[in-house]
PDB file of C-alpha atoms in Angstrom:
ATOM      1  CA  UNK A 153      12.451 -19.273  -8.321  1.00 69.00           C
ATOM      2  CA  UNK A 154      12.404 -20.618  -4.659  1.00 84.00           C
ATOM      3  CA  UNK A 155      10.546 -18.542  -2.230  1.00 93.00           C
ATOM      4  CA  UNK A 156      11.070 -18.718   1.407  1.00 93.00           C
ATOM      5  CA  UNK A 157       8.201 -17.752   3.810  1.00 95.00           C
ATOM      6  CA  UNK A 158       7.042 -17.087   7.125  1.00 95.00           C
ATOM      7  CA  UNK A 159       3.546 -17.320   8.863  1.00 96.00           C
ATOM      8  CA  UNK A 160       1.881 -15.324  11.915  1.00 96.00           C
ATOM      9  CA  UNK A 161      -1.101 -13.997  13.445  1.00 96.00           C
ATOM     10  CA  UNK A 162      -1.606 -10.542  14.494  1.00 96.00           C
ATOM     11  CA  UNK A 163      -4.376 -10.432  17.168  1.00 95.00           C
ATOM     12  CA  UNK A 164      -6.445  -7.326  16.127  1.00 95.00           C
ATOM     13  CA  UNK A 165     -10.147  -8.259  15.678  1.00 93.00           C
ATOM     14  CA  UNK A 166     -12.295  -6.841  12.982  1.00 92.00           C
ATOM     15  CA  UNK A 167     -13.411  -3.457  14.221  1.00 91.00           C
ATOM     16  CA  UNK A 168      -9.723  -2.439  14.639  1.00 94.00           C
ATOM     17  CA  UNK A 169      -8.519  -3.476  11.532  1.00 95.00           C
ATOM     18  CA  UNK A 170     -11.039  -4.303   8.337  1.00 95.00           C
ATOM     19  CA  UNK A 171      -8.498  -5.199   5.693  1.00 96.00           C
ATOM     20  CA  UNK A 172     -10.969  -4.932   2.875  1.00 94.00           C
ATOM     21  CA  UNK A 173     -11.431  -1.315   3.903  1.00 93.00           C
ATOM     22  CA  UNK A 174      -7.900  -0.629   4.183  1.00 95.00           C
ATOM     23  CA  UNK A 175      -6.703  -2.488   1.372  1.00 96.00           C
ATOM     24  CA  UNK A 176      -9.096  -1.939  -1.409  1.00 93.00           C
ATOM     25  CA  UNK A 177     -10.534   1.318  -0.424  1.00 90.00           C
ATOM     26  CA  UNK A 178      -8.447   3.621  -2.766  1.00 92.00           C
ATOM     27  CA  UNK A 179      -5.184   3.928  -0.290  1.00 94.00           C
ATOM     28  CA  UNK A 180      -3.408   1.387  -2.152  1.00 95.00           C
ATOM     29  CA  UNK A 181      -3.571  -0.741  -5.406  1.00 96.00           C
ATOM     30  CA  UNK A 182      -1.904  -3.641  -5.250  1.00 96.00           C
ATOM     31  CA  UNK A 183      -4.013  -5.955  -2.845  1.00 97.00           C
ATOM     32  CA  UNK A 184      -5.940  -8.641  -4.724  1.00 95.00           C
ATOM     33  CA  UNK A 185      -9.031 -10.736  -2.820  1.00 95.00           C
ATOM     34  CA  UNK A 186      -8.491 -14.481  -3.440  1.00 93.00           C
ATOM     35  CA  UNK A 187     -10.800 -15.882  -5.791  1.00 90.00           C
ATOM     36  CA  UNK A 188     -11.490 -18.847  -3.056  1.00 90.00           C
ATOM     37  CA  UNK A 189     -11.731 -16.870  -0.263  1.00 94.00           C
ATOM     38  CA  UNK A 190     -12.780 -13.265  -0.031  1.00 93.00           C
ATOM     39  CA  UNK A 191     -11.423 -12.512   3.431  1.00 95.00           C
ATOM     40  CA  UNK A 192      -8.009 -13.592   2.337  1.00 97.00           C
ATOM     41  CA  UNK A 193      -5.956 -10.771   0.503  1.00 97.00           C
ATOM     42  CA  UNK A 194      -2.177 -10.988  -1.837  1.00 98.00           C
ATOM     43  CA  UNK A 195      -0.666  -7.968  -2.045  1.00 97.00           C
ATOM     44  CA  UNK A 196       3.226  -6.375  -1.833  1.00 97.00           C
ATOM     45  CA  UNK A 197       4.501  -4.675   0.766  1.00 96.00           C
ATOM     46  CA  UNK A 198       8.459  -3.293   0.874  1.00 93.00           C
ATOM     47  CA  UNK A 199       9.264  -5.620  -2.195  1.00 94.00           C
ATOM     48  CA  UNK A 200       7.832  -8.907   0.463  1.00 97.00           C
ATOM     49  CA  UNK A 201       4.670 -11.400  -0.874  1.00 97.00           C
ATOM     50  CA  UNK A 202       1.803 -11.070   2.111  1.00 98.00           C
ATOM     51  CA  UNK A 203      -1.090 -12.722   2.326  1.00 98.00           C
ATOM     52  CA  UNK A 204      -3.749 -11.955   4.871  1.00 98.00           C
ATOM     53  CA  UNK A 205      -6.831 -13.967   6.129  1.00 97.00           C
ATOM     54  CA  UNK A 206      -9.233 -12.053   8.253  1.00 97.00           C
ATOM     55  CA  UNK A 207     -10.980 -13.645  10.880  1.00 95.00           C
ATOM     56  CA  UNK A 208     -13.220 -12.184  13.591  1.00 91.00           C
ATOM     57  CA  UNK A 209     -10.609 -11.594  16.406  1.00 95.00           C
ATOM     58  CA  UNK A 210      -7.387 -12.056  14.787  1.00 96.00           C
ATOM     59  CA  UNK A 211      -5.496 -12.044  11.422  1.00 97.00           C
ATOM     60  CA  UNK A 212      -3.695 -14.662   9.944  1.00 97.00           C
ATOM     61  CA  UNK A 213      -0.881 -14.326   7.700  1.00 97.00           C
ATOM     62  CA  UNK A 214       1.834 -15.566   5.276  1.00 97.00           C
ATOM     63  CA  UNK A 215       4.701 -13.727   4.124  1.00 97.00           C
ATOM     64  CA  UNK A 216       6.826 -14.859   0.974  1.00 97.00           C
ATOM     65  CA  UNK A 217      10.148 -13.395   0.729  1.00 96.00           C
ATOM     66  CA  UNK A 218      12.900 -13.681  -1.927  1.00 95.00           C
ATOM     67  CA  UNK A 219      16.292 -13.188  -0.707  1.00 93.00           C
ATOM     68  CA  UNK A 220      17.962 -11.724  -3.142  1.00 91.00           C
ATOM     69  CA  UNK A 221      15.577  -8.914  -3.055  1.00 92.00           C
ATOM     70  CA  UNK A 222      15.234  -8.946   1.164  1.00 91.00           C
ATOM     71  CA  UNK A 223      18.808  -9.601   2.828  1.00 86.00           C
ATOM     72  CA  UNK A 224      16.835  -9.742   6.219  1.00 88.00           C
ATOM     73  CA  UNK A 225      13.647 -10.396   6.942  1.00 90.00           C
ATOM     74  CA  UNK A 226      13.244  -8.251   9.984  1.00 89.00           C
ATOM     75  CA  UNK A 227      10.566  -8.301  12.618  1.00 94.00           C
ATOM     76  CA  UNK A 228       7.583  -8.953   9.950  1.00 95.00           C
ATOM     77  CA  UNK A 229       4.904  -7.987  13.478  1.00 95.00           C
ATOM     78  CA  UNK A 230       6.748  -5.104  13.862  1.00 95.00           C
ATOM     79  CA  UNK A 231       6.606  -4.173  10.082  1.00 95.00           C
ATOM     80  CA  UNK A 232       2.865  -4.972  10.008  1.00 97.00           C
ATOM     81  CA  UNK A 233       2.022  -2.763  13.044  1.00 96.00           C
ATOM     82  CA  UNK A 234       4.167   0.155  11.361  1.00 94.00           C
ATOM     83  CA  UNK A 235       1.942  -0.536   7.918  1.00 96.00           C
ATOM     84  CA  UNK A 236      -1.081  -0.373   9.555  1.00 96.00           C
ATOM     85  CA  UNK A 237      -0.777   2.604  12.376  1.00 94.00           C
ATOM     86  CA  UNK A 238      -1.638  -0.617  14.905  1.00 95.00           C
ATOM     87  CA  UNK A 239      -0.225   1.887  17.600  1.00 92.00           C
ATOM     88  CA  UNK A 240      -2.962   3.798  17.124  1.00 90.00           C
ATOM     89  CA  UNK A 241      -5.967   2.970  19.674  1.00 91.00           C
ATOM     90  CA  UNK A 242      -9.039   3.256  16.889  1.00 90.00           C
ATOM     91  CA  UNK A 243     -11.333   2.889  19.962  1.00 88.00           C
ATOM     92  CA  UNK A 244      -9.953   5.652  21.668  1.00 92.00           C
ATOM     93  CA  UNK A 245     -10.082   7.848  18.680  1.00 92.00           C
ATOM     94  CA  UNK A 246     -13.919   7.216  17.439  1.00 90.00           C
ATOM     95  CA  UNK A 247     -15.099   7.780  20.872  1.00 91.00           C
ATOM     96  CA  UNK A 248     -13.254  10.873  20.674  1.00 94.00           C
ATOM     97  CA  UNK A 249     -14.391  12.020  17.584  1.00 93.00           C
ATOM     98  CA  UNK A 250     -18.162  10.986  18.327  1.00 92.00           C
ATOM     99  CA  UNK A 251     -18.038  12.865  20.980  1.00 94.00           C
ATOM    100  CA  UNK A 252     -17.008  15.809  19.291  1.00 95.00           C
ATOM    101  CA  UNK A 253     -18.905  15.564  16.025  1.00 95.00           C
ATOM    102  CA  UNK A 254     -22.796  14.511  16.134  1.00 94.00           C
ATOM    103  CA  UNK A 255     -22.526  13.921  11.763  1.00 93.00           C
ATOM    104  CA  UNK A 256     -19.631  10.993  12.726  1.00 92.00           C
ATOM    105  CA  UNK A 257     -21.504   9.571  15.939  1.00 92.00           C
ATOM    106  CA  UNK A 258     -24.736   9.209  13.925  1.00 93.00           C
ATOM    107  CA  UNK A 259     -22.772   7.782  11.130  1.00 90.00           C
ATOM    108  CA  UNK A 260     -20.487   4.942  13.460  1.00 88.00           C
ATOM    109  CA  UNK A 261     -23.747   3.923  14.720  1.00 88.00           C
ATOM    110  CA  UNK A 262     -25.357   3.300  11.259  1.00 89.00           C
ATOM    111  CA  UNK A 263     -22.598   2.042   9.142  1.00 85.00           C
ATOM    112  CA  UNK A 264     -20.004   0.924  11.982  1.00 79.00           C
ATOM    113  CA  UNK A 265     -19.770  -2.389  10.712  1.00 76.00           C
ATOM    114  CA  UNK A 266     -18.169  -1.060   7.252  1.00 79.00           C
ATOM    115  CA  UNK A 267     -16.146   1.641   8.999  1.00 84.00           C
ATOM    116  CA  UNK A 268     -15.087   0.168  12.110  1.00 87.00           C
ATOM    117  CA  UNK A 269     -11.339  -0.690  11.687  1.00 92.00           C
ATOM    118  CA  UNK A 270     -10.373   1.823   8.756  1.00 93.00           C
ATOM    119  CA  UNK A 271      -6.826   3.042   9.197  1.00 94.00           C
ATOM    120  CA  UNK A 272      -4.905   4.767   7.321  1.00 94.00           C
ATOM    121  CA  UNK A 273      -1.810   2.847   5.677  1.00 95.00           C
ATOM    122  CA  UNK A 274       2.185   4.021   6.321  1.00 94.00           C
ATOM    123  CA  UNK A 275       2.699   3.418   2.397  1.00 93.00           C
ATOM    124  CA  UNK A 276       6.357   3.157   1.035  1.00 93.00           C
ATOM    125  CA  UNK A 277       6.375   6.721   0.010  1.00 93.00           C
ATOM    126  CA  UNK A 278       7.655   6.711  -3.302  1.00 95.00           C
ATOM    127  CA  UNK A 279       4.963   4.092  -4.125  1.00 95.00           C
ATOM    128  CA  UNK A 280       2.788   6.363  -2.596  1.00 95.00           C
ATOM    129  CA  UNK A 281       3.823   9.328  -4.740  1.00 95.00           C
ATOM    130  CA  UNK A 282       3.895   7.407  -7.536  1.00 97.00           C
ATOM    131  CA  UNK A 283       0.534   6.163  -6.993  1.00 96.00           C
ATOM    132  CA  UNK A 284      -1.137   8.991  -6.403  1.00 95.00           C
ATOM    133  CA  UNK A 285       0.754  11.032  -9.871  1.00 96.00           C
ATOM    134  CA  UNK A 286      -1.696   7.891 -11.268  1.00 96.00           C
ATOM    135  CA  UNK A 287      -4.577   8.379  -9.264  1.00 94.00           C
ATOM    136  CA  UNK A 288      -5.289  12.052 -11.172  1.00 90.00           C
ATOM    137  CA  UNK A 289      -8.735  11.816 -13.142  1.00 90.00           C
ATOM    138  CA  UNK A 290      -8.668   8.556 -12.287  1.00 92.00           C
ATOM    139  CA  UNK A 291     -10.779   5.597 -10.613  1.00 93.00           C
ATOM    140  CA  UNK A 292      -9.692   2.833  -8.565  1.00 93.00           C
ATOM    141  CA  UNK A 293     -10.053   0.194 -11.361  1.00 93.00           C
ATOM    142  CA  UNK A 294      -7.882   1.734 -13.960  1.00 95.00           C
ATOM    143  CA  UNK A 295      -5.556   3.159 -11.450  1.00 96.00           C
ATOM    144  CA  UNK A 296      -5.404  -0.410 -10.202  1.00 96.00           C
ATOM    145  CA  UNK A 297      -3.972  -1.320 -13.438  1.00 96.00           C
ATOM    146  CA  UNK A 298      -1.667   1.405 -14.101  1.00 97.00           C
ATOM    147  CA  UNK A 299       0.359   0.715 -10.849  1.00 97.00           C
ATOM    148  CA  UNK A 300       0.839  -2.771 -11.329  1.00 97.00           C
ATOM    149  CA  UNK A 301       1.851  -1.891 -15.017  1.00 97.00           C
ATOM    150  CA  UNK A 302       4.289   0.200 -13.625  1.00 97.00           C
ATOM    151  CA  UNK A 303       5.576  -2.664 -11.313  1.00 97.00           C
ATOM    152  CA  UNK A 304       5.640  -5.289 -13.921  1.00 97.00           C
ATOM    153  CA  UNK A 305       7.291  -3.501 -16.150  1.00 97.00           C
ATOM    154  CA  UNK A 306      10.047  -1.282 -13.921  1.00 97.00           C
ATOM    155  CA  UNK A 307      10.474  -3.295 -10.769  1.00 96.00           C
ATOM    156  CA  UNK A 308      11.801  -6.646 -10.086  1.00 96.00           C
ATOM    157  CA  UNK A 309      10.527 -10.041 -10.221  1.00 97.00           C
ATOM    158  CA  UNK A 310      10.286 -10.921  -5.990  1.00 97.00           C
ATOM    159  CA  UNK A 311       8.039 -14.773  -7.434  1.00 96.00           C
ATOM    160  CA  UNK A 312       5.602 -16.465  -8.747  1.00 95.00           C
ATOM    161  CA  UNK A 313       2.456 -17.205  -6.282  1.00 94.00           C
ATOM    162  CA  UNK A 314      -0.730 -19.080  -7.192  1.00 90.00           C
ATOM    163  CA  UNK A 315       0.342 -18.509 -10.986  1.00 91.00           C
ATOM    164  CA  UNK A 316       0.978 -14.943 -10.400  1.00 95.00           C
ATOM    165  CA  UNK A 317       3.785 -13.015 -10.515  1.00 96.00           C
ATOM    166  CA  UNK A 318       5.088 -10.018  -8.181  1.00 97.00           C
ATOM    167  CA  UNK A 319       7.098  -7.291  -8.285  1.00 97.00           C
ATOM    168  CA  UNK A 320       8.435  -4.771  -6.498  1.00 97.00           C
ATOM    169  CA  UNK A 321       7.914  -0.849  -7.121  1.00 97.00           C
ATOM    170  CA  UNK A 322      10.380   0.706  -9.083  1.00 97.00           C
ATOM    171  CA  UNK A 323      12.850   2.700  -7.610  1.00 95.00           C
ATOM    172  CA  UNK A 324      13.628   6.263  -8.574  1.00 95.00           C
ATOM    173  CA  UNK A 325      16.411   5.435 -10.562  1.00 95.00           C
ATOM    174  CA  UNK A 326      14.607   2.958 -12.854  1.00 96.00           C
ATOM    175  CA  UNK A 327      11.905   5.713 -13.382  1.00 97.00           C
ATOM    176  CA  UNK A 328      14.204   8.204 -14.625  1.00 97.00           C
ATOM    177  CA  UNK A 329      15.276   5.775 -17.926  1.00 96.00           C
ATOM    178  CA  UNK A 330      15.076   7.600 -21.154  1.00 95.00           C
ATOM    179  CA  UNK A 331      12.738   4.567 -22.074  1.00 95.00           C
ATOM    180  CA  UNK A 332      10.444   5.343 -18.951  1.00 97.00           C
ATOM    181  CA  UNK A 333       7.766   8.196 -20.918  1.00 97.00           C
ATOM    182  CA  UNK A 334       7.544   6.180 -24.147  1.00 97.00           C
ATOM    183  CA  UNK A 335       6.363   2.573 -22.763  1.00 97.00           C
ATOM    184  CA  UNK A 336       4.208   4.648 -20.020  1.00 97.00           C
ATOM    185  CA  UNK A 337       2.356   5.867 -22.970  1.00 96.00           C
ATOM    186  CA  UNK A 338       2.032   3.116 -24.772  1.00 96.00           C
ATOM    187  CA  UNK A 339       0.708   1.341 -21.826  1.00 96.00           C
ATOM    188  CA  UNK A 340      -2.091   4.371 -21.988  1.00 94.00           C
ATOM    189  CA  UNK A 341      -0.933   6.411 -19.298  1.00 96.00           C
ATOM    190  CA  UNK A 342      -1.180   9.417 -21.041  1.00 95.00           C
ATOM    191  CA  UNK A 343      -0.246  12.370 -19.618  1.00 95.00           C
ATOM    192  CA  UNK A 344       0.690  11.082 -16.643  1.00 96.00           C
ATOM    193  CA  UNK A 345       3.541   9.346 -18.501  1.00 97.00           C
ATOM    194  CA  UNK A 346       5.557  12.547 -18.942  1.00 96.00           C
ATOM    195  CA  UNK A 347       4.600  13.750 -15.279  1.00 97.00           C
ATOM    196  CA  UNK A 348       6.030  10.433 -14.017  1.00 97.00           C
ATOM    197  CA  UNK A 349       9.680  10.393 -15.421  1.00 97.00           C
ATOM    198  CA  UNK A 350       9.764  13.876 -15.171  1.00 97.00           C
ATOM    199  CA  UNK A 351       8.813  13.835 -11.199  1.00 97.00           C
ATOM    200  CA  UNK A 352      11.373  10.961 -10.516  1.00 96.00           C
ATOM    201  CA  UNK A 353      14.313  12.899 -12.300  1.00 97.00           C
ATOM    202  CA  UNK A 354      13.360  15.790 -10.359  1.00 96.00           C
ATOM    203  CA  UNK A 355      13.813  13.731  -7.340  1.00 95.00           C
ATOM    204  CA  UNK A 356      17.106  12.233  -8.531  1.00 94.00           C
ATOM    205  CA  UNK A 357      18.556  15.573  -9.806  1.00 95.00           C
ATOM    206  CA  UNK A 358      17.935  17.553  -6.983  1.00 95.00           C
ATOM    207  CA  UNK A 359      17.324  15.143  -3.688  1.00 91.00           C
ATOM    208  CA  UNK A 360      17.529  11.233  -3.646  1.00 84.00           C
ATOM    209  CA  UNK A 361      14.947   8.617  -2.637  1.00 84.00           C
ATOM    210  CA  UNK A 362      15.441   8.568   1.145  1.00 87.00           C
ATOM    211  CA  UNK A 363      14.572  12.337   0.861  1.00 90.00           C
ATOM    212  CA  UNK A 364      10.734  11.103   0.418  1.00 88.00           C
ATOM    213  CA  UNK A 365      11.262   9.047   3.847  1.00 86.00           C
ATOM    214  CA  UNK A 366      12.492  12.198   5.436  1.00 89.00           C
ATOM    215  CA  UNK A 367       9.278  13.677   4.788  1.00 87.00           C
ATOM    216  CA  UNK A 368       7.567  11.676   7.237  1.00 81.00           C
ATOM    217  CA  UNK A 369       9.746  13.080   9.961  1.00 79.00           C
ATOM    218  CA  UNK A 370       8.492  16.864   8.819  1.00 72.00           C
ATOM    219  CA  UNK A 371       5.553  18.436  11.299  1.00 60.00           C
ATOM    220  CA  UNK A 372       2.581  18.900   8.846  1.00 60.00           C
ATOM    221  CA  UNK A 373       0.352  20.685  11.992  1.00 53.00           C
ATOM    222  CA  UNK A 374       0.591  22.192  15.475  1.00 50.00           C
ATOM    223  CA  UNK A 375      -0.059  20.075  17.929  1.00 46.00           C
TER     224      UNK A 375
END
């Protein structure tokens, strides 16, 4: 299977975007670290191969697309600035919060060099729903593994990279599969197996998958 791909560099130093911190910190689980490198990180994002290199000032990266799965390609910097909240000034908003909590001043000034550049990711929601159903009495390792079970097993084959394979997420649809609870189990999801299918017919039955996307739109606060 032939992959087509596309590189790029998004200029956003280190202290405004730490991939390690936002990709393996328990917001998603399905970023791997390079076994050459490990400031380089393969992961999937909207059924799309990326890989990212981070460098002091700047981020490099490489995205591998299959195109039966992705029609168009789209404005990838645009798509990675939407993934990562880059609209968001993190400057602004530490010295902001510093200056109204001491605990988080005292804190940035200890440890800024592992939190500088956290941000919090604009996940596909029904992976994030999905992921999180898996995340109960769970740790990062095994829920690791359950996702990507899930993907291997439900979603679609986007290509083979560095000997690996990638999928996407499964839709809705493909969770709600009679077959869906009994493999879940017997890839020792336990309960979560039956709180899976049965949250993804619930979705199906009574809303449909862009309802999830809609639910970013909703206004969670006042202002």
């Amino acid at each position: 299977m032939t992959l087509n791909f596309i590189k790029g560099i998004l200029s956003y130093s280190k202290t405004e975007l730490n991939l390690k911190a936002c990709l393996r910190g328990g917001q998603s689980f399905r970023w791997f670290i390079s076994d050459h490198d490990q400031n380089e990180f393969t992961g999937v994002i909207r059924g799309k191969i990326f890989t990212f290199k981070q460098m002091e000032e700047s981020i490099e990266y490489t995205v591998h697309y299959n195109q039966q799965i992705t029609k168009n390609i789209g404005n990838i910097d645009q798509e990675l600035k939407d993934y990562f909240h880059l609209n968001e000034n993190l400057a602004d908003l530490y010295s902001n919060w510093s200056q109204k909590d001491e605990k988080f001043r005292l804190r940035i000034e200890q440890y800024g060099y592992v939190l500088n550049g956290i941000r919090v990711l604009r996940l596909d929601p029904v992976e994030n729903l999905f992921s999180f159903i898996c995340s109960s009495n769970n740790n990062i390792k095994r829920i690791t593994q359950m996702v990507n079970n899930m993907c291997s097993h439900f979603g679609d084959l986007i290509g083979t990279l560095n000997d690996k394979n990638y999928y996407t997420f499964p839709s809705i649809d493909r969770l709600c599969h009679k077959d869906v609870e009994d493999k879940l189990r017997k890839l020792n999801f336990g309960y979560r197996a039956k709180f899976i299918h049965q949250a993804a017919l619930y979705i199906k039955n009574n809303f449909d998958e862009q309802w999830l996307f809609s639910l970013r739109q909703k206004i969670t606060m006042k202002q």
